[in-house]
GROMACS .gro file of C-alpha atoms in nm:
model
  180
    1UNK     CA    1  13.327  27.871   1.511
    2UNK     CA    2  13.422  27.907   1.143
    3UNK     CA    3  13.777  27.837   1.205
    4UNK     CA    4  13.687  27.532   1.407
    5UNK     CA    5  13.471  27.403   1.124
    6UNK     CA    6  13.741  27.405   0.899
    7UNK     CA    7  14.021  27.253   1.114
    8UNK     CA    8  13.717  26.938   1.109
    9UNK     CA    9  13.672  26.919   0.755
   10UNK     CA   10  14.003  26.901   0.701
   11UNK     CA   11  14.020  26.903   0.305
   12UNK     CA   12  13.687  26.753   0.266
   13UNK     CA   13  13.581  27.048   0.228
   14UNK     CA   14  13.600  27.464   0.236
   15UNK     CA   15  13.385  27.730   0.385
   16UNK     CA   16  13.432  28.074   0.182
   17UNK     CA   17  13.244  28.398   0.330
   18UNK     CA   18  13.071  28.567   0.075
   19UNK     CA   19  12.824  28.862   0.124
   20UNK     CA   20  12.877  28.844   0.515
   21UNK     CA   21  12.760  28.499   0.495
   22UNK     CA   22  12.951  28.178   0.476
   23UNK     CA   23  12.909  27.925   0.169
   24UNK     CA   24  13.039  27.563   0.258
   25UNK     CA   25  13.146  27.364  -0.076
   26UNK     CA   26  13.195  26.986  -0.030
   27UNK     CA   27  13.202  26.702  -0.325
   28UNK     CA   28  12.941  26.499  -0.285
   29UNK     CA   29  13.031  26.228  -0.137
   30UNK     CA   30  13.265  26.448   0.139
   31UNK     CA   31  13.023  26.340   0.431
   32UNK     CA   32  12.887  26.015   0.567
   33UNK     CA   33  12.523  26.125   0.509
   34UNK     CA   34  12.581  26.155   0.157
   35UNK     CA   35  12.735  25.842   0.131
   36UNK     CA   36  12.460  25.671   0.319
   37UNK     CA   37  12.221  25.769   0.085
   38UNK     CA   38  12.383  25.695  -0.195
   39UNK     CA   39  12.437  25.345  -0.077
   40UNK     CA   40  12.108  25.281  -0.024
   41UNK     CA   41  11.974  25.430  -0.368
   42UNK     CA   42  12.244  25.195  -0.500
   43UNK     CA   43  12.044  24.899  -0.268
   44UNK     CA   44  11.757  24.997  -0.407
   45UNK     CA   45  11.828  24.937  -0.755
   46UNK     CA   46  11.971  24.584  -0.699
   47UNK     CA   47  11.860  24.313  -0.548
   48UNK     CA   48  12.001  23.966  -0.348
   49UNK     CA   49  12.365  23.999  -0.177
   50UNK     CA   50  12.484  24.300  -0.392
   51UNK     CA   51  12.231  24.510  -0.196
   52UNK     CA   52  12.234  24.348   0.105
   53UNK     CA   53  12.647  24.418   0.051
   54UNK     CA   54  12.506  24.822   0.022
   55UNK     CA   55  12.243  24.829   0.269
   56UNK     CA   56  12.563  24.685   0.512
   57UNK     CA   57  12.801  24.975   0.406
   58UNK     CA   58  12.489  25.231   0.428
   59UNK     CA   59  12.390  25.120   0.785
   60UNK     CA   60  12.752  25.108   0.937
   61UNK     CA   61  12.819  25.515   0.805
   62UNK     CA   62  12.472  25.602   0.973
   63UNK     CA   63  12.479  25.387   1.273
   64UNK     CA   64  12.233  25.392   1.513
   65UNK     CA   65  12.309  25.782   1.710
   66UNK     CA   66  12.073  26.051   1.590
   67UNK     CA   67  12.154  26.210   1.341
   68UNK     CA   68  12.282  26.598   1.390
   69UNK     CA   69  12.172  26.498   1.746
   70UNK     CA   70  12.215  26.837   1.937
   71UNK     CA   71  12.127  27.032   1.666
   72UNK     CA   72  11.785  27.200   1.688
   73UNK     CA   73  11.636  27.408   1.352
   74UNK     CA   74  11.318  27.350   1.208
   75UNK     CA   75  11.504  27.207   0.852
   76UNK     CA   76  11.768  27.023   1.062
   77UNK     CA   77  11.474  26.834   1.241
   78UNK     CA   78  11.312  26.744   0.883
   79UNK     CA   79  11.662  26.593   0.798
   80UNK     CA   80  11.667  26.377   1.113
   81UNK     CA   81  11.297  26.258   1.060
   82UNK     CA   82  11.377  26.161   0.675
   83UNK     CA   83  11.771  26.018   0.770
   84UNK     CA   84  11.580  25.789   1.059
   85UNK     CA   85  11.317  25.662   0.828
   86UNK     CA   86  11.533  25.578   0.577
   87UNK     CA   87  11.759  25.396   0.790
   88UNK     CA   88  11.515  25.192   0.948
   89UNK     CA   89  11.413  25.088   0.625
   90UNK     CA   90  11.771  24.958   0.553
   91UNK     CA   91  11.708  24.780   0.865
   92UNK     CA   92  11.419  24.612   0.729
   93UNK     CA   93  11.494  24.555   0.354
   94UNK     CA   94  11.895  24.394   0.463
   95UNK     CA   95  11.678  24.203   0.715
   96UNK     CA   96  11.458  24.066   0.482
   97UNK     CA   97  11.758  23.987   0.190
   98UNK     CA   98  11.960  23.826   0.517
   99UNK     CA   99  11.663  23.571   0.589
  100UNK     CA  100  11.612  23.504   0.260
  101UNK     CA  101  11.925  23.406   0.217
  102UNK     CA  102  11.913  23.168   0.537
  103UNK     CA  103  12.167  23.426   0.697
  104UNK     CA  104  11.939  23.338   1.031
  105UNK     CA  105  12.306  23.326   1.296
  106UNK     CA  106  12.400  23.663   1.135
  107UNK     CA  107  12.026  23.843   1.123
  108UNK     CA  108  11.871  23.737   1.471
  109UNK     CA  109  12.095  23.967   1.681
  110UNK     CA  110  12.099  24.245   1.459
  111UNK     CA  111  11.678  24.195   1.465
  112UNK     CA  112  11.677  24.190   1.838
  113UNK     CA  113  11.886  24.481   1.862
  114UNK     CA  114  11.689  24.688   1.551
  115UNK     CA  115  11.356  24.560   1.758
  116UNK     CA  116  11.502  24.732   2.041
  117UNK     CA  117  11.560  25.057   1.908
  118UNK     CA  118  11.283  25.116   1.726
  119UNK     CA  119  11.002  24.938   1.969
  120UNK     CA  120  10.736  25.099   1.752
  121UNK     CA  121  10.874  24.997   1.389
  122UNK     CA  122  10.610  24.668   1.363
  123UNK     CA  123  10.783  24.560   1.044
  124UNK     CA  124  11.083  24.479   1.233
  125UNK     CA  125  10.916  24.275   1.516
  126UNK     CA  126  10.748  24.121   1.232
  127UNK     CA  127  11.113  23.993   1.093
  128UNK     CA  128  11.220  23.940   1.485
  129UNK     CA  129  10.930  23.691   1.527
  130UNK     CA  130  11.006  23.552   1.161
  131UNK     CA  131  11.347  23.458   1.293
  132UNK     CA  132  11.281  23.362   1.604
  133UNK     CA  133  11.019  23.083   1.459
  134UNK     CA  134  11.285  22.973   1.242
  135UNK     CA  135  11.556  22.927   1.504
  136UNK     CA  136  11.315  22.723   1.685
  137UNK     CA  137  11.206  23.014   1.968
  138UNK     CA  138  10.875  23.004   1.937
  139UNK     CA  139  10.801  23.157   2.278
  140UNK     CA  140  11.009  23.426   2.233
  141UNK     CA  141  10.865  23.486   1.857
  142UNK     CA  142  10.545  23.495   2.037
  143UNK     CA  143  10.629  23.711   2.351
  144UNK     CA  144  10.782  23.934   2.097
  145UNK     CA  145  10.426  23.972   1.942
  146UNK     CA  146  10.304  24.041   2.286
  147UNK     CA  147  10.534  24.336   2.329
  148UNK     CA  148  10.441  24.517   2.020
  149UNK     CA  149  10.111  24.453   2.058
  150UNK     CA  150  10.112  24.558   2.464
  151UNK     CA  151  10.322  24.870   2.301
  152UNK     CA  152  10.099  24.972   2.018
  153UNK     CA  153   9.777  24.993   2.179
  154UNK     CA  154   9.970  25.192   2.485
  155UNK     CA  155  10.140  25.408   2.285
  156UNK     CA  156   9.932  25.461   1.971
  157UNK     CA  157   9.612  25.303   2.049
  158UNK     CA  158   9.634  25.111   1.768
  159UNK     CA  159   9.627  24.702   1.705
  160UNK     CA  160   9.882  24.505   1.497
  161UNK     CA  161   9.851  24.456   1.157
  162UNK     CA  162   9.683  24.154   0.992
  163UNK     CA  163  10.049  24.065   0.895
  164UNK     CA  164  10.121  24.075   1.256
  165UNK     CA  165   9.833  23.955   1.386
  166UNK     CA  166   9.860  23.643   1.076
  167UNK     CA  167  10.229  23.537   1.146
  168UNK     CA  168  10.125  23.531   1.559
  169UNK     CA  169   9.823  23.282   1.475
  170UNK     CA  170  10.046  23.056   1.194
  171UNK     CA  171  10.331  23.017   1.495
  172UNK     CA  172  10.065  22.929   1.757
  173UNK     CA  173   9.940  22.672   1.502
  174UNK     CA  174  10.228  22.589   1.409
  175UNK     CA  175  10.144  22.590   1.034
  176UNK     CA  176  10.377  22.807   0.870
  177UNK     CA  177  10.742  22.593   0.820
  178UNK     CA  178  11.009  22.707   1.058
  179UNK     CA  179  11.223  22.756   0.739
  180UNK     CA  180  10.978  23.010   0.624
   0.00000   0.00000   0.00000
């Protein structure tokens, strides 16, 4: 296994036994993880298209697999939880920056397809219906609302937010500005 592990790492880095145990020693930045987070500490601390420019970089070397998917250990599952939750709120905050910025052709699919893996993440189908309304959709901005709602009180048993619940009764009304 050890041999295998280096021939992957290449030069990135080197795995040393010590003690019958095996030490790994990477720079920092040697893995995509690392770099990820970095990137989005660096989003963090900016603001308008510089860190929607990191949250970008930070979301394309996490993707949207698992991460350390077929790995199973109590610490490894932690990681997963806290590398998920961060990257759904990259999701969210480039989301936000790219509808600010009236980047509506560029955000909507992304949305949908952020909506669709994480059905549970309200925030998101909060943007989703945001950017529907402004595109004009204002059915599917509303069945959108439906499906988190139908989801939430399945799933969780719990209702939608008043931000949820707010944006659903301004696009029925039709008194919140499709340019938002």
């Amino acid at each position: 296994y050890i041999s295998r592990l280096r021939r992957l790492l290449h030069s990135a880095a080197t795995i040393e036994s010590q003690s019958g145990a095996y030490r790994l020693d990477a720079a920092i930045d040697a893995f995509d993880v690392d770099r990820f987070i970095d990137l989005a500490d660096q989003a963090r601390a900016t603001t308008g298209p510089t860190a929607a420019g990191h949250l970008a970089g930070a979301l394309r070397l996490i993707g949207s697999a698992e991460p350390y998917d077929g790995i199973d250990a109590p610490s490894v599952n932690r990681e997963r939880v806290r590398l998920n939750e961060l990257r759904v709120s990259c999701l969210v905050r480039r989301a936000e920056l790219m509808l600010e910025s009236g980047e509506l052709a560029t955000v909507l699919p992304e949305l949908q397809q952020a909506a669709l893996d994480n059905p549970l993440v309200e925030k998101l189908a909060v943007l989703l219906m945001s950017a529907l309304y402004q595109a004009g959709r204002q059915a599917e901005a509303l069945e959108v609302y439906r499906d988190l709602r139908h989801r939430l009180v399945e799933e969780l048993g719990l209702e939608p937010s008043p931000e949820a619940r707010q944006l659903e009764l301004r696009i029925l009304r039709q008194t919140v500005p499709p340019s938002m």
